[in-house]
Coordinates of C-alpha atoms in Angstrom, one line a residue:
M1 CA -0.1 -0.2 0.1
R2 CA 1.2 3.4 -0.8
K3 CA -0.5 6.8 0.8
N4 CA 0.3 10.2 -0.5
F5 CA -1.6 12.9 1.6
L6 CA -3.5 15.7 -0.1
A7 CA -3.5 18.2 2.4
A8 CA 0.5 19.1 3.0
L9 CA -0.1 19.4 0.3
G10 CA -19.1 -8.0 -26.6
L11 CA -15.1 -7.3 -24.4
A12 CA -16.0 -7.6 -21.2
L13 CA -15.0 -11.4 -21.3
L14 CA -11.6 -10.3 -23.0
L15 CA -10.8 -7.8 -20.3
Q16 CA -11.6 -10.1 -17.3
F17 CA -8.2 -11.9 -16.2
P18 CA -7.6 -15.3 -14.0
T19 CA -5.2 -15.0 -11.3
Q20 CA -5.2 -18.4 -10.8
A21 CA -6.1 -22.0 -12.0
D22 CA -10.0 -22.2 -11.8
P23 CA -11.6 -25.2 -9.6
E24 CA -14.0 -27.3 -10.9
P25 CA -17.3 -26.6 -11.4
E26 CA -18.4 -29.4 -9.0
T27 CA -15.9 -28.5 -6.9
A28 CA -16.9 -25.2 -6.6
A29 CA -20.1 -26.5 -5.7
R30 CA -19.5 -27.8 -2.7
G31 CA -17.8 -24.8 -1.8
Y32 CA -19.2 -21.1 -1.2
R33 CA -21.7 -20.0 -3.7
F34 CA -22.4 -16.4 -3.3
S35 CA -24.4 -13.8 -4.8
I36 CA -24.7 -9.6 -4.9
D37 CA -27.4 -7.5 -6.4
L38 CA -25.9 -4.5 -7.7
T39 CA -29.5 -3.6 -9.2
Q40 CA -31.0 -3.6 -5.8
V41 CA -29.5 -1.0 -3.2
K42 CA -31.6 -0.2 -0.3
N43 CA -29.7 3.3 1.9
D44 CA -26.7 3.1 0.5
K45 CA -26.3 -0.8 1.6
L46 CA -26.2 -4.5 -0.7
Q47 CA -27.7 -7.8 0.8
V48 CA -25.2 -11.1 0.1
T49 CA -26.8 -14.2 0.3
L50 CA -24.5 -17.7 0.8
L51 CA -25.3 -20.8 0.1
T52 CA -23.6 -22.7 2.8
P53 CA -20.6 -25.0 2.0
D54 CA -21.4 -28.5 4.1
I55 CA -20.6 -28.4 7.6
D56 CA -19.9 -31.3 9.8
Q57 CA -20.3 -29.6 13.0
D58 CA -22.9 -28.2 15.7
E59 CA -21.7 -24.6 16.0
I60 CA -19.6 -22.7 13.2
I61 CA -18.1 -19.4 13.3
Y62 CA -18.6 -17.1 10.2
N63 CA -16.2 -14.3 10.3
F64 CA -15.0 -11.2 8.5
P65 CA -11.6 -9.9 8.2
K66 CA -9.9 -7.8 11.1
M67 CA -6.8 -7.0 8.3
V68 CA -6.3 -7.8 4.5
P69 CA -2.6 -8.3 3.4
G70 CA -0.9 -5.3 2.0
T71 CA -2.7 -2.5 4.4
Y72 CA -0.8 -2.9 7.6
S73 CA -3.6 -1.3 9.5
V74 CA -6.4 -3.1 11.8
Y75 CA -10.1 -2.2 10.4
D76 CA -12.5 -4.3 10.9
F77 CA -14.3 -5.3 8.5
G78 CA -17.0 -6.8 10.2
K79 CA -18.5 -3.8 11.7
F80 CA -20.2 -3.0 8.3
V81 CA -22.0 -6.0 8.1
N82 CA -26.0 -6.2 9.9
D83 CA -28.7 -8.3 9.8
M84 CA -27.1 -11.9 9.8
V85 CA -29.6 -14.4 9.1
A86 CA -29.2 -18.4 9.1
L87 CA -31.4 -20.6 7.2
D88 CA -31.8 -24.2 6.6
K89 CA -33.0 -26.2 3.7
K90 CA -36.5 -25.4 4.4
G91 CA -36.5 -21.7 5.1
K92 CA -36.3 -22.1 8.6
K93 CA -34.4 -19.7 10.6
L94 CA -31.5 -20.8 12.4
P95 CA -29.7 -19.1 16.1
V96 CA -27.2 -16.8 15.1
E97 CA -25.3 -14.6 17.8
R98 CA -22.9 -11.7 17.0
I99 CA -20.1 -12.6 19.3
N100 CA -17.7 -9.5 18.5
Q101 CA -17.1 -7.1 15.8
N102 CA -16.3 -9.6 12.8
S103 CA -17.9 -13.1 14.4
W104 CA -21.2 -14.4 14.1
R105 CA -21.4 -18.2 16.3
I106 CA -23.9 -20.1 13.9
K107 CA -26.0 -22.7 15.9
K108 CA -27.5 -26.2 14.6
A109 CA -24.7 -25.9 12.0
K110 CA -25.1 -28.6 10.4
K111 CA -28.5 -27.7 8.7
L112 CA -27.1 -24.8 7.5
A113 CA -28.2 -23.9 4.1
K114 CA -27.8 -20.1 3.9
L115 CA -26.7 -17.0 4.9
T116 CA -28.2 -13.3 4.2
Y117 CA -26.8 -10.2 5.1
W118 CA -26.9 -6.8 4.4
V119 CA -22.9 -4.6 4.0
E120 CA -22.9 -0.5 4.9
D121 CA -20.0 0.6 2.5
T122 CA -17.2 2.6 4.4
W123 CA -17.1 5.2 1.9
D124 CA -19.6 7.2 4.0
T125 CA -19.4 6.2 7.4
S126 CA -19.8 8.7 10.0
K127 CA -17.2 7.1 12.7
K128 CA -13.9 8.7 12.4
E129 CA -12.6 5.6 13.8
D130 CA -14.3 3.7 11.2
I131 CA -12.5 5.2 8.0
V132 CA -10.6 3.1 5.9
F133 CA -7.8 4.3 3.2
E134 CA -10.3 4.8 0.1
P135 CA -8.1 1.9 -2.2
A136 CA -8.9 -0.5 0.4
A137 CA -12.9 0.2 1.0
T138 CA -15.5 -0.2 -0.5
D139 CA -18.0 2.2 -2.2
I140 CA -21.6 1.6 -3.1
E141 CA -23.5 4.4 -5.2
N142 CA -26.8 3.2 -6.7
G143 CA -26.3 3.5 -10.7
K144 CA -22.7 5.2 -10.7
V145 CA -20.5 2.7 -9.4
F146 CA -19.6 0.0 -7.1
L147 CA -15.8 -0.7 -5.7
L148 CA -15.9 -4.1 -4.4
N149 CA -12.9 -5.2 -2.5
N150 CA -13.8 -8.7 -1.8
H151 CA -12.8 -8.3 2.1
G152 CA -15.7 -5.9 3.1
F153 CA -18.7 -8.2 1.7
Y154 CA -17.1 -11.9 1.7
G155 CA -16.8 -13.7 4.6
Y156 CA -15.2 -17.1 6.1
F157 CA -16.1 -20.1 8.1
D158 CA -13.6 -21.2 10.9
G159 CA -11.1 -23.8 9.4
M160 CA -12.8 -23.3 5.9
T161 CA -10.4 -20.2 3.7
K162 CA -9.4 -23.3 1.5
V163 CA -12.6 -24.2 0.3
P164 CA -13.4 -23.3 -3.3
Y165 CA -15.5 -20.0 -3.6
E166 CA -17.9 -19.1 -6.2
V167 CA -19.5 -15.4 -6.6
T168 CA -22.2 -14.1 -9.0
V169 CA -22.5 -10.9 -9.4
T170 CA -25.5 -9.2 -10.9
K171 CA -24.9 -5.8 -12.2
P172 CA -26.9 -2.8 -13.4
K173 CA -27.3 -2.1 -17.9
G174 CA -24.7 -1.0 -19.2
F175 CA -21.9 -1.7 -16.2
Y176 CA -18.7 -3.5 -16.8
G177 CA -16.9 -5.6 -14.3
A178 CA -13.2 -4.2 -14.4
T179 CA -11.4 -6.8 -12.3
P180 CA -8.1 -9.0 -12.6
L181 CA -10.6 -12.0 -12.6
R182 CA -11.7 -14.0 -16.0
A183 CA -16.1 -15.0 -15.6
T184 CA -16.7 -18.4 -16.0
S185 CA -19.4 -16.6 -17.6
S186 CA -20.8 -13.4 -18.2
T187 CA -24.0 -12.1 -19.6
A188 CA -25.2 -8.4 -19.9
T189 CA -27.0 -8.7 -16.4
A190 CA -24.3 -10.9 -14.2
D191 CA -21.1 -12.9 -14.0
T192 CA -19.9 -14.9 -12.0
Y193 CA -16.3 -16.3 -11.2
R194 CA -14.8 -19.1 -9.3
L195 CA -11.6 -18.7 -7.6
A196 CA -9.8 -21.3 -5.1
N197 CA -9.8 -20.1 -2.2
Y198 CA -10.3 -16.9 0.4
N199 CA -7.0 -15.3 -0.1
D200 CA -7.3 -15.5 -3.7
L201 CA -10.9 -14.0 -3.9
V202 CA -9.6 -11.0 -1.3
D203 CA -6.6 -10.8 -3.6
S204 CA -9.2 -9.7 -6.4
P205 CA -10.8 -6.5 -6.1
M206 CA -13.6 -5.4 -8.7
L207 CA -14.3 -2.1 -9.6
Y208 CA -18.3 -1.8 -11.4
S209 CA -19.5 0.9 -13.5
V210 CA -19.8 2.6 -16.9
P211 CA -16.9 1.1 -18.6
D212 CA -14.0 3.7 -19.3
T213 CA -11.0 1.2 -20.5
A214 CA -8.0 0.6 -22.2
M215 CA -5.9 -2.4 -22.7
L216 CA -2.0 -2.2 -23.3
K217 CA 0.4 -5.2 -24.3
V218 CA 4.0 -4.9 -22.5
G219 CA 6.3 -7.9 -23.5
S220 CA 4.1 -11.0 -23.4
A221 CA 1.7 -9.5 -20.3
E222 CA -2.2 -7.8 -21.3
V223 CA -2.3 -4.8 -19.0
L224 CA -5.9 -3.6 -18.4
I225 CA -6.7 0.0 -17.2
S226 CA -10.1 0.8 -15.7
T227 CA -11.3 4.0 -14.7
Y228 CA -14.0 5.3 -13.2
A229 CA -14.2 9.3 -12.6
A230 CA -17.3 10.7 -10.8
G231 CA -16.9 14.5 -12.8
G232 CA -17.4 12.3 -16.3
G233 CA -15.3 11.8 -18.8
K234 CA -13.1 9.4 -20.1
R235 CA -9.3 9.0 -18.3
S236 CA -7.7 5.6 -19.5
Q237 CA -7.1 5.9 -22.9
N238 CA -4.4 9.2 -21.8
L239 CA -3.5 7.3 -18.7
A240 CA -2.4 4.0 -20.3
Q241 CA -0.2 5.8 -23.0
N242 CA 1.5 7.5 -19.8
I243 CA 1.9 4.6 -17.6
K244 CA 2.9 2.4 -20.4
T245 CA 6.6 4.1 -20.5
I246 CA 7.1 3.1 -17.3
L247 CA 5.5 -0.6 -17.3
E248 CA 8.2 -1.4 -20.4
A249 CA 10.9 0.3 -18.1
Q250 CA 9.9 -1.8 -15.5
K251 CA 9.8 -5.1 -18.2
N252 CA 13.1 -4.3 -19.4
Y253 CA 14.6 -3.8 -16.1
L254 CA 13.0 -7.6 -14.7
G255 CA 15.0 -8.9 -17.5
G256 CA 12.9 -8.6 -20.5
D257 CA 9.4 -9.7 -19.3
L258 CA 7.1 -9.9 -17.1
P259 CA 6.1 -12.3 -14.1
V260 CA 2.8 -12.0 -14.7
D261 CA 0.4 -12.8 -17.7
K262 CA -2.2 -10.1 -17.4
Y263 CA -2.4 -7.4 -14.8
A264 CA -5.6 -4.5 -13.6
F265 CA -4.9 -1.1 -12.9
L266 CA -8.4 -0.2 -11.4
I267 CA -8.4 3.6 -10.7
Y268 CA -11.4 5.3 -8.6
I269 CA -11.2 9.5 -9.4
D270 CA -13.0 11.5 -6.9
N271 CA -14.8 15.0 -7.5
K272 CA -15.1 16.0 -3.6
P273 CA -12.8 15.9 -0.5
N274 CA -12.5 12.7 1.1
R275 CA -12.3 11.4 4.4
T276 CA -9.1 10.3 5.1
G277 CA -7.2 13.6 3.2
M278 CA -5.1 11.2 1.6
Y279 CA -4.5 9.2 -1.8
G280 CA -2.0 6.4 -3.0
A281 CA -2.7 2.8 -3.9
L282 CA -3.0 -1.0 -2.6
E283 CA -1.4 -3.5 -4.3
H284 CA -2.7 -7.3 -5.3
S285 CA -0.9 -9.9 -7.0
Y286 CA -2.4 -9.6 -10.3
S287 CA -3.7 -5.6 -10.1
S288 CA -4.1 -2.7 -8.0
V289 CA -6.5 -0.1 -7.0
Y290 CA -6.3 3.4 -6.7
Y291 CA -7.8 6.6 -5.5
F292 CA -6.9 10.1 -6.7
P293 CA -8.6 13.8 -6.0
E294 CA -9.7 15.0 -9.1
M295 CA -6.8 16.7 -10.5
P296 CA -5.8 18.2 -14.1
P297 CA -4.9 15.7 -17.2
A298 CA -1.0 16.0 -17.3
M299 CA -0.5 16.0 -13.1
L300 CA -3.1 13.2 -12.8
A301 CA -1.0 10.9 -15.3
E302 CA 2.5 12.1 -13.4
Q303 CA 1.0 11.0 -9.7
V304 CA -0.5 7.2 -11.4
R305 CA 2.6 6.6 -13.0
N306 CA 4.7 7.2 -10.2
I307 CA 2.7 5.1 -7.3
A308 CA 2.1 2.4 -10.3
A309 CA 6.1 2.4 -10.4
H310 CA 6.3 1.4 -6.8
E311 CA 2.8 -1.0 -6.7
F312 CA 3.4 -2.5 -9.9
F313 CA 6.8 -3.7 -8.3
H314 CA 4.7 -5.4 -6.2
I315 CA 4.6 -8.4 -8.7
V316 CA 8.0 -9.4 -6.9
T317 CA 7.5 -9.1 -3.6
P318 CA 5.7 -9.6 -1.3
L319 CA 3.4 -11.1 -3.5
N320 CA 6.1 -13.7 -4.8
I321 CA 8.7 -13.2 -2.5
H322 CA 7.0 -13.4 1.2
S323 CA 6.9 -15.4 4.7
E324 CA 4.4 -17.3 6.5
E325 CA 2.6 -14.6 8.1
I326 CA 1.5 -14.0 4.9
G327 CA 1.1 -16.3 2.7
N328 CA -0.8 -18.3 5.5
F329 CA -2.7 -15.1 6.3
D330 CA -4.5 -14.8 9.4
F331 CA -7.1 -12.6 8.8
G332 CA -8.8 -12.6 12.8
N333 CA -6.0 -12.5 14.3
P334 CA -3.1 -11.0 11.9
K335 CA 0.6 -11.4 12.6
M336 CA 3.1 -9.1 11.1
S337 CA 6.3 -9.8 9.5
K338 CA 9.6 -9.0 10.1
H339 CA 10.7 -7.5 6.8
L340 CA 9.2 -5.0 5.9
W341 CA 12.5 -4.0 4.5
L342 CA 11.9 -6.3 2.0
Y343 CA 8.1 -6.0 1.2
E344 CA 8.2 -2.5 1.0
G345 CA 11.4 -1.1 0.9
V346 CA 13.3 -2.7 -1.6
T347 CA 9.8 -2.2 -3.6
E348 CA 10.6 1.4 -3.3
Y349 CA 14.1 1.5 -4.1
F350 CA 13.3 -0.3 -7.3
A351 CA 10.2 2.3 -8.3
H352 CA 13.2 4.6 -8.5
H353 CA 16.2 2.9 -9.0
V354 CA 14.3 1.8 -12.6
Q355 CA 14.1 5.1 -13.6
V356 CA 17.6 5.9 -13.6
N357 CA 18.4 2.0 -14.9
Q358 CA 16.1 2.8 -18.0
K359 CA 17.3 6.6 -18.2
L360 CA 13.9 8.1 -17.8
V361 CA 15.8 10.3 -15.3
E362 CA 19.0 11.3 -15.2
F363 CA 21.6 10.3 -12.3
P364 CA 21.4 14.2 -9.9
D365 CA 17.3 13.9 -10.4
F366 CA 18.3 9.9 -8.3
L367 CA 20.8 11.4 -6.2
A368 CA 18.1 13.8 -5.2
E369 CA 15.2 11.0 -4.6
L370 CA 17.8 9.7 -2.1
R371 CA 18.6 12.8 -0.8
N372 CA 15.3 13.7 -0.1
K373 CA 14.7 9.6 1.8
I374 CA 18.0 10.3 4.4
I375 CA 16.0 13.4 5.0
S376 CA 13.2 12.3 5.7
S377 CA 14.1 9.3 7.6
K378 CA 16.4 10.9 10.3
Q379 CA 13.9 13.9 10.7
E380 CA 10.6 12.3 10.8
Y381 CA 11.4 9.1 12.0
K382 CA 13.6 7.3 14.6
D383 CA 16.6 6.5 12.6
D384 CA 18.0 4.4 15.7
L385 CA 15.0 1.8 15.5
A386 CA 15.6 -1.2 13.9
F387 CA 13.9 -1.8 11.1
T388 CA 13.0 -5.9 12.0
E389 CA 11.5 -4.5 15.5
L390 CA 9.6 -1.7 13.0
S391 CA 8.0 -4.3 11.2
L392 CA 6.6 -6.2 13.9
G393 CA 5.9 -3.1 15.6
A394 CA 3.8 -1.7 12.5
L395 CA 0.3 -2.4 13.9
D396 CA 0.7 -0.9 17.6
Q397 CA 3.7 -0.4 18.9
H398 CA 5.4 1.2 16.2
E399 CA 2.9 2.5 14.4
K400 CA 3.9 6.2 13.6
Q401 CA 7.1 4.9 12.5
Y402 CA 5.4 2.5 9.4
G403 CA 6.1 5.3 6.5
N404 CA 9.9 5.3 7.3
V405 CA 9.6 1.9 5.3
Y406 CA 9.4 4.3 1.8
Q407 CA 12.2 6.2 3.2
K408 CA 15.1 4.1 5.5
G409 CA 13.5 0.7 3.5
A410 CA 14.3 2.6 0.2
L411 CA 17.6 3.3 1.6
L412 CA 18.4 -0.3 3.0
G413 CA 17.7 -1.7 -0.2
M414 CA 19.9 0.7 -2.1
A415 CA 23.0 -0.4 0.4
L416 CA 22.5 -3.4 -0.1
D417 CA 22.8 -3.3 -4.1
I418 CA 25.8 -1.2 -3.2
R419 CA 27.3 -3.5 -1.3
L420 CA 26.4 -6.7 -3.0
R421 CA 27.7 -5.2 -6.2
E422 CA 31.1 -4.6 -4.5
L423 CA 31.3 -8.0 -3.1
S424 CA 30.7 -9.4 -7.0
G425 CA 32.9 -7.0 -8.6
G426 CA 29.7 -5.0 -10.0
K427 CA 28.1 -8.2 -11.6
Y428 CA 25.3 -9.1 -8.8
G429 CA 23.2 -6.6 -7.2
I430 CA 19.6 -6.7 -5.7
R431 CA 17.4 -7.5 -8.7
N432 CA 19.4 -10.8 -8.8
L433 CA 19.2 -11.5 -5.5
M434 CA 15.0 -10.9 -5.9
A435 CA 15.2 -13.5 -9.1
D436 CA 16.8 -16.2 -7.2
L437 CA 14.8 -15.9 -4.2
S438 CA 11.9 -15.9 -6.6
K439 CA 13.2 -18.9 -8.3
T440 CA 13.7 -20.8 -4.7
Y441 CA 10.1 -19.7 -3.4
G442 CA 7.4 -18.5 -5.7
K443 CA 3.2 -17.5 -5.0
D444 CA 2.6 -20.7 -3.0
Q445 CA 6.0 -21.1 -1.1
S446 CA 6.5 -19.1 1.8
F447 CA 10.0 -18.4 3.8
K448 CA 10.0 -19.1 7.2
D449 CA 10.5 -14.9 8.9
E450 CA 13.8 -16.4 10.7
E451 CA 15.4 -18.0 8.8
L452 CA 15.6 -15.2 5.4
F453 CA 18.6 -13.4 6.2
D454 CA 20.4 -16.5 6.6
K455 CA 19.3 -17.7 3.4
I456 CA 20.2 -15.0 1.1
T457 CA 23.9 -14.9 2.6
A458 CA 23.8 -19.1 1.4
L459 CA 22.6 -17.5 -2.2
T460 CA 24.9 -14.3 -2.0
Y461 CA 28.5 -13.9 0.4
P462 CA 28.9 -14.3 4.1
E463 CA 29.7 -10.8 3.9
I464 CA 25.9 -10.3 3.8
R465 CA 25.4 -11.5 7.3
E466 CA 27.4 -9.0 8.8
F467 CA 25.1 -6.3 7.0
F468 CA 21.7 -7.2 8.0
R469 CA 23.1 -7.9 11.5
L470 CA 24.2 -4.0 11.6
Y471 CA 21.8 -2.5 9.7
V472 CA 18.3 -4.3 9.8
E473 CA 18.3 -6.2 12.7
G474 CA 20.6 -3.7 14.7
A475 CA 20.1 0.2 15.3
T476 CA 23.5 0.7 13.8
P477 CA 22.9 3.9 11.7
L478 CA 23.6 3.6 7.7
P479 CA 27.3 4.6 7.0
Y480 CA 26.2 6.8 3.8
Q481 CA 29.5 8.3 3.4
E482 CA 31.6 4.9 3.0
I483 CA 28.3 3.9 0.9
F484 CA 28.3 6.4 -1.5
S485 CA 32.3 6.5 -2.3
K486 CA 32.3 3.1 -3.3
V487 CA 30.4 4.0 -6.6
G488 CA 31.9 7.6 -6.8
V489 CA 29.6 10.1 -5.0
T490 CA 30.2 12.6 -2.1
Y491 CA 27.8 12.7 0.8
A492 CA 28.6 15.3 3.3
P493 CA 25.8 15.9 6.6
T494 CA 26.1 19.3 5.7
G495 CA 26.5 21.5 3.4
V496 CA 25.8 25.1 1.3
Q497 CA 24.3 25.0 -2.0
R498 CA 23.4 27.7 -4.7
R499 CA 19.5 26.2 -5.3
L500 CA 16.0 27.6 -6.8
S501 CA 13.5 28.3 -4.5
L502 CA 10.7 30.4 -2.9
G503 CA 13.0 32.0 -1.0
R504 CA 12.0 30.1 2.0
P505 CA 9.5 31.8 3.7
T506 CA 7.2 29.2 6.3
L507 CA 4.3 28.1 5.2
G508 CA 0.4 27.4 6.5
Y509 CA -2.8 26.7 6.1
D510 CA -5.8 29.2 6.3
Q511 CA -8.6 27.2 6.9
A512 CA -10.9 29.9 6.6
S513 CA -10.1 31.2 2.5
G514 CA -8.5 28.0 2.2
H515 CA -5.3 29.2 0.7
I516 CA -1.9 28.2 1.8
M517 CA -0.5 31.3 3.1
V518 CA 3.2 33.0 4.8
A519 CA 2.8 32.2 8.4
S520 CA 6.9 33.4 9.1
V521 CA 9.0 35.6 7.0
E522 CA 11.3 35.0 9.7
N523 CA 14.0 32.6 8.0
V524 CA 13.5 33.8 4.2
T525 CA 16.9 34.8 2.1
A526 CA 17.6 37.4 0.2
F527 CA 15.3 36.3 -2.3
G528 CA 12.8 35.8 -0.6
K529 CA 13.5 39.3 0.9
Q530 CA 13.2 40.4 -2.7
L531 CA 10.0 39.2 -3.8
G532 CA 8.5 41.6 -0.7
Y533 CA 6.8 38.7 1.8
Q534 CA 4.6 39.7 4.0
A535 CA 3.6 36.9 7.2
G536 CA -0.3 36.7 6.3
D537 CA 0.3 36.6 3.0
Q538 CA -2.3 34.0 0.7
L539 CA -0.7 32.4 -1.9
W540 CA -3.2 32.8 -4.9
Q541 CA -1.3 32.3 -8.3
I542 CA 2.0 31.6 -9.3
N543 CA 3.4 32.7 -13.0
G544 CA -0.7 33.2 -13.9
E545 CA -1.4 29.4 -12.7
D546 CA -3.9 29.3 -9.3
I547 CA -2.2 27.8 -6.2
T548 CA -4.5 25.1 -4.4
L549 CA -3.7 23.1 -1.9
Q550 CA -4.0 20.0 -4.0
N551 CA -1.4 21.5 -6.5
A552 CA 1.2 24.0 -5.0
T553 CA 3.9 21.4 -4.8
D554 CA 3.7 20.3 -8.5
L555 CA 3.3 24.5 -9.6
I556 CA 6.3 25.2 -7.5
T557 CA 7.9 22.3 -8.5
K558 CA 7.2 23.5 -12.4
H559 CA 8.0 28.0 -12.3
V560 CA 10.5 27.6 -9.3
L561 CA 13.1 24.3 -9.2
N562 CA 12.6 23.4 -12.6
G563 CA 11.9 27.2 -13.7
Q564 CA 15.1 29.4 -15.8
E565 CA 17.9 30.8 -13.8
G566 CA 17.0 34.9 -15.0
S567 CA 13.0 34.4 -15.5
D568 CA 10.3 36.0 -14.8
L569 CA 8.9 35.1 -11.4
T570 CA 5.3 36.6 -10.4
L571 CA 3.6 35.4 -7.4
V572 CA -0.3 36.8 -6.8
V573 CA -0.8 36.6 -3.4
G574 CA -3.6 38.3 -1.1
R575 CA -2.9 40.8 1.4
K576 CA -4.7 42.8 4.2
D577 CA -5.0 46.3 3.7
A578 CA -5.3 48.5 6.6
S579 CA -9.0 48.2 6.5
G580 CA -8.5 44.5 7.2
T581 CA -10.3 43.9 3.7
V582 CA -8.0 41.1 1.4
K583 CA -7.0 42.4 -1.7
P584 CA -4.6 41.1 -4.4
K585 CA -1.2 42.2 -4.7
V586 CA 1.6 41.9 -7.5
L587 CA 5.1 40.0 -6.0
K588 CA 7.4 40.2 -8.7
T589 CA 11.1 39.7 -9.2
K590 CA 14.0 37.4 -11.2
L591 CA 14.6 34.3 -10.7
V592 CA 18.1 33.6 -8.9
P593 CA 19.4 30.6 -7.0
S594 CA 20.5 31.5 -3.0
E595 CA 23.3 29.9 -0.9
E596 CA 21.2 27.9 1.6
Y597 CA 22.5 25.6 4.2
V598 CA 21.3 22.1 3.4
A599 CA 21.5 18.5 4.7
H600 CA 22.6 15.4 3.2
V601 CA 24.7 16.7 0.6
L602 CA 24.7 14.1 -2.7
N603 CA 27.0 14.7 -5.7
P604 CA 28.9 13.0 -8.0
D605 CA 32.4 13.1 -7.3
P606 CA 34.7 14.6 -9.9
N607 CA 37.7 13.0 -8.6
A608 CA 35.9 9.6 -8.7
T609 CA 38.7 6.3 -9.3
E610 CA 38.3 4.1 -12.3
A611 CA 37.1 1.5 -10.3
Q612 CA 34.1 3.6 -8.3
K613 CA 32.9 4.9 -11.6
A614 CA 32.8 1.1 -13.0
L615 CA 30.9 0.5 -9.6
Q616 CA 28.7 3.3 -10.4
Q617 CA 27.9 1.8 -13.8
A618 CA 27.6 -1.0 -12.5
W619 CA 25.0 -0.3 -9.7
L620 CA 23.0 2.6 -12.0
Y621 CA 22.9 0.5 -15.0
S622 CA 23.3 -3.2 -15.7
T623 CA 20.8 -5.2 -16.8
L624 CA 19.3 -8.3 -15.4

């Protein structure tokens, strides 16, 4: 899962993909048989009907997940389920007792033939504590859209998560079900899917709406892009063209082909403020679900591309390389693995390394991204917290440190990559390691959590065990100067740089007006003084473009950070006059760099030796 903050900012059958071999029809008939009718919405609720598998005990517990893979958050999806009714073959009610938020006890279970219950979507929940991050959420909007994250609609009986599932979805006229699954039958009014077990069902989200789809061919893999935009308009064709570049790069980065035959991007674009104040995505084995606010097409395409670069790499880990805690996920009592450095950290490293490796970005841009991660990991998180400890406590004790998996976790991936390249004379890196681990394990075979470091050491070099002991299991800070020196990069904890900026006013948010504002001018640079900021100024426009909370970072990057030295910079601010009325005020000057004290400075070393240059080339540009 990847979260970004908003504030501080006849084709249907062909487009549905299998996630695994379908169980035989007669086997599925003995398992769970669910049905849901999207044409029968009542008060933002849908009724689910289950024809149950055979039960051989007097009492049975029916459950919804406490948490699902990839979220690293406890949501208790049973909270949104009510009116559970159990029936025997003659339609007679059986005793049902709700025993907690996620579980119901059914008595006389040997007679059980049918369950019905109502599911309320998570999208419109009135309770702050019940809010679910949108890519993992459920949305029921009659006649408009249905986001069916299956963990919110379908449950399981104790001890029966490995039983086959069949799901039939009755859909409104003209609706299309975008999903990584292949329908075993599909008509204008209903789709039926069969799955081998509950894990595969949870792993296969569905987005039902009037179709807006596009298809890509990436190597031998077929990729579906399906979009629902609450504000209307077609988006998928444009997004497909923007995603294609990074997917082609990832294919080449992984050795020329993808480890999946088919993949689906399910994208939800909202036109009103959301409850979480975030946007982002949730990964699955053969798909990912995205949630974005409405934004300009170019900006949306860039956001989708950037987040897709991370989420798509989850086809490697943890989806093809994972511990028993994930492979045998306990939906009722989830246990964390200690290897978030691998699942999220290495994935995040790949998302940036692929871009320099495939020459989509220049080397200095890649170093700038690494520098930002060093700053964030040291200033926003506990740099002295062992990463295995962070991982194990990510749901509770170290919940606030979870975001460091995308910062220091990626830096651990980088450091391991450089160390492997060093030990192998440039011939073996972290991509080679992931390929070897995929061959050793794979989607259906899990590793033991406590054995992974020793397994990696056996596959690579004895020195790698010490790397894990110091920097992943231990709290020793990464020695950045030593690491970067190996690949011809200088590192300094502090330094002075000439850089373009807005002049470093302290910015805040004026809730009454909805504008970003200048909270303080105490630390402005000479350039900021030349512009003439005043505390309380509201930022309205930059070079003629309106500044909003959502686009401020992108506009500042466009007009300032990536601007041309000496070009005109014009800001329109809202400033109170003597009577307290806010009026427009134009601030204008030439864009010039200022000398600023900065932290964690990374630069290519102009005096690098030939050995350092060779290792740098291997680190950056080697093929798999």
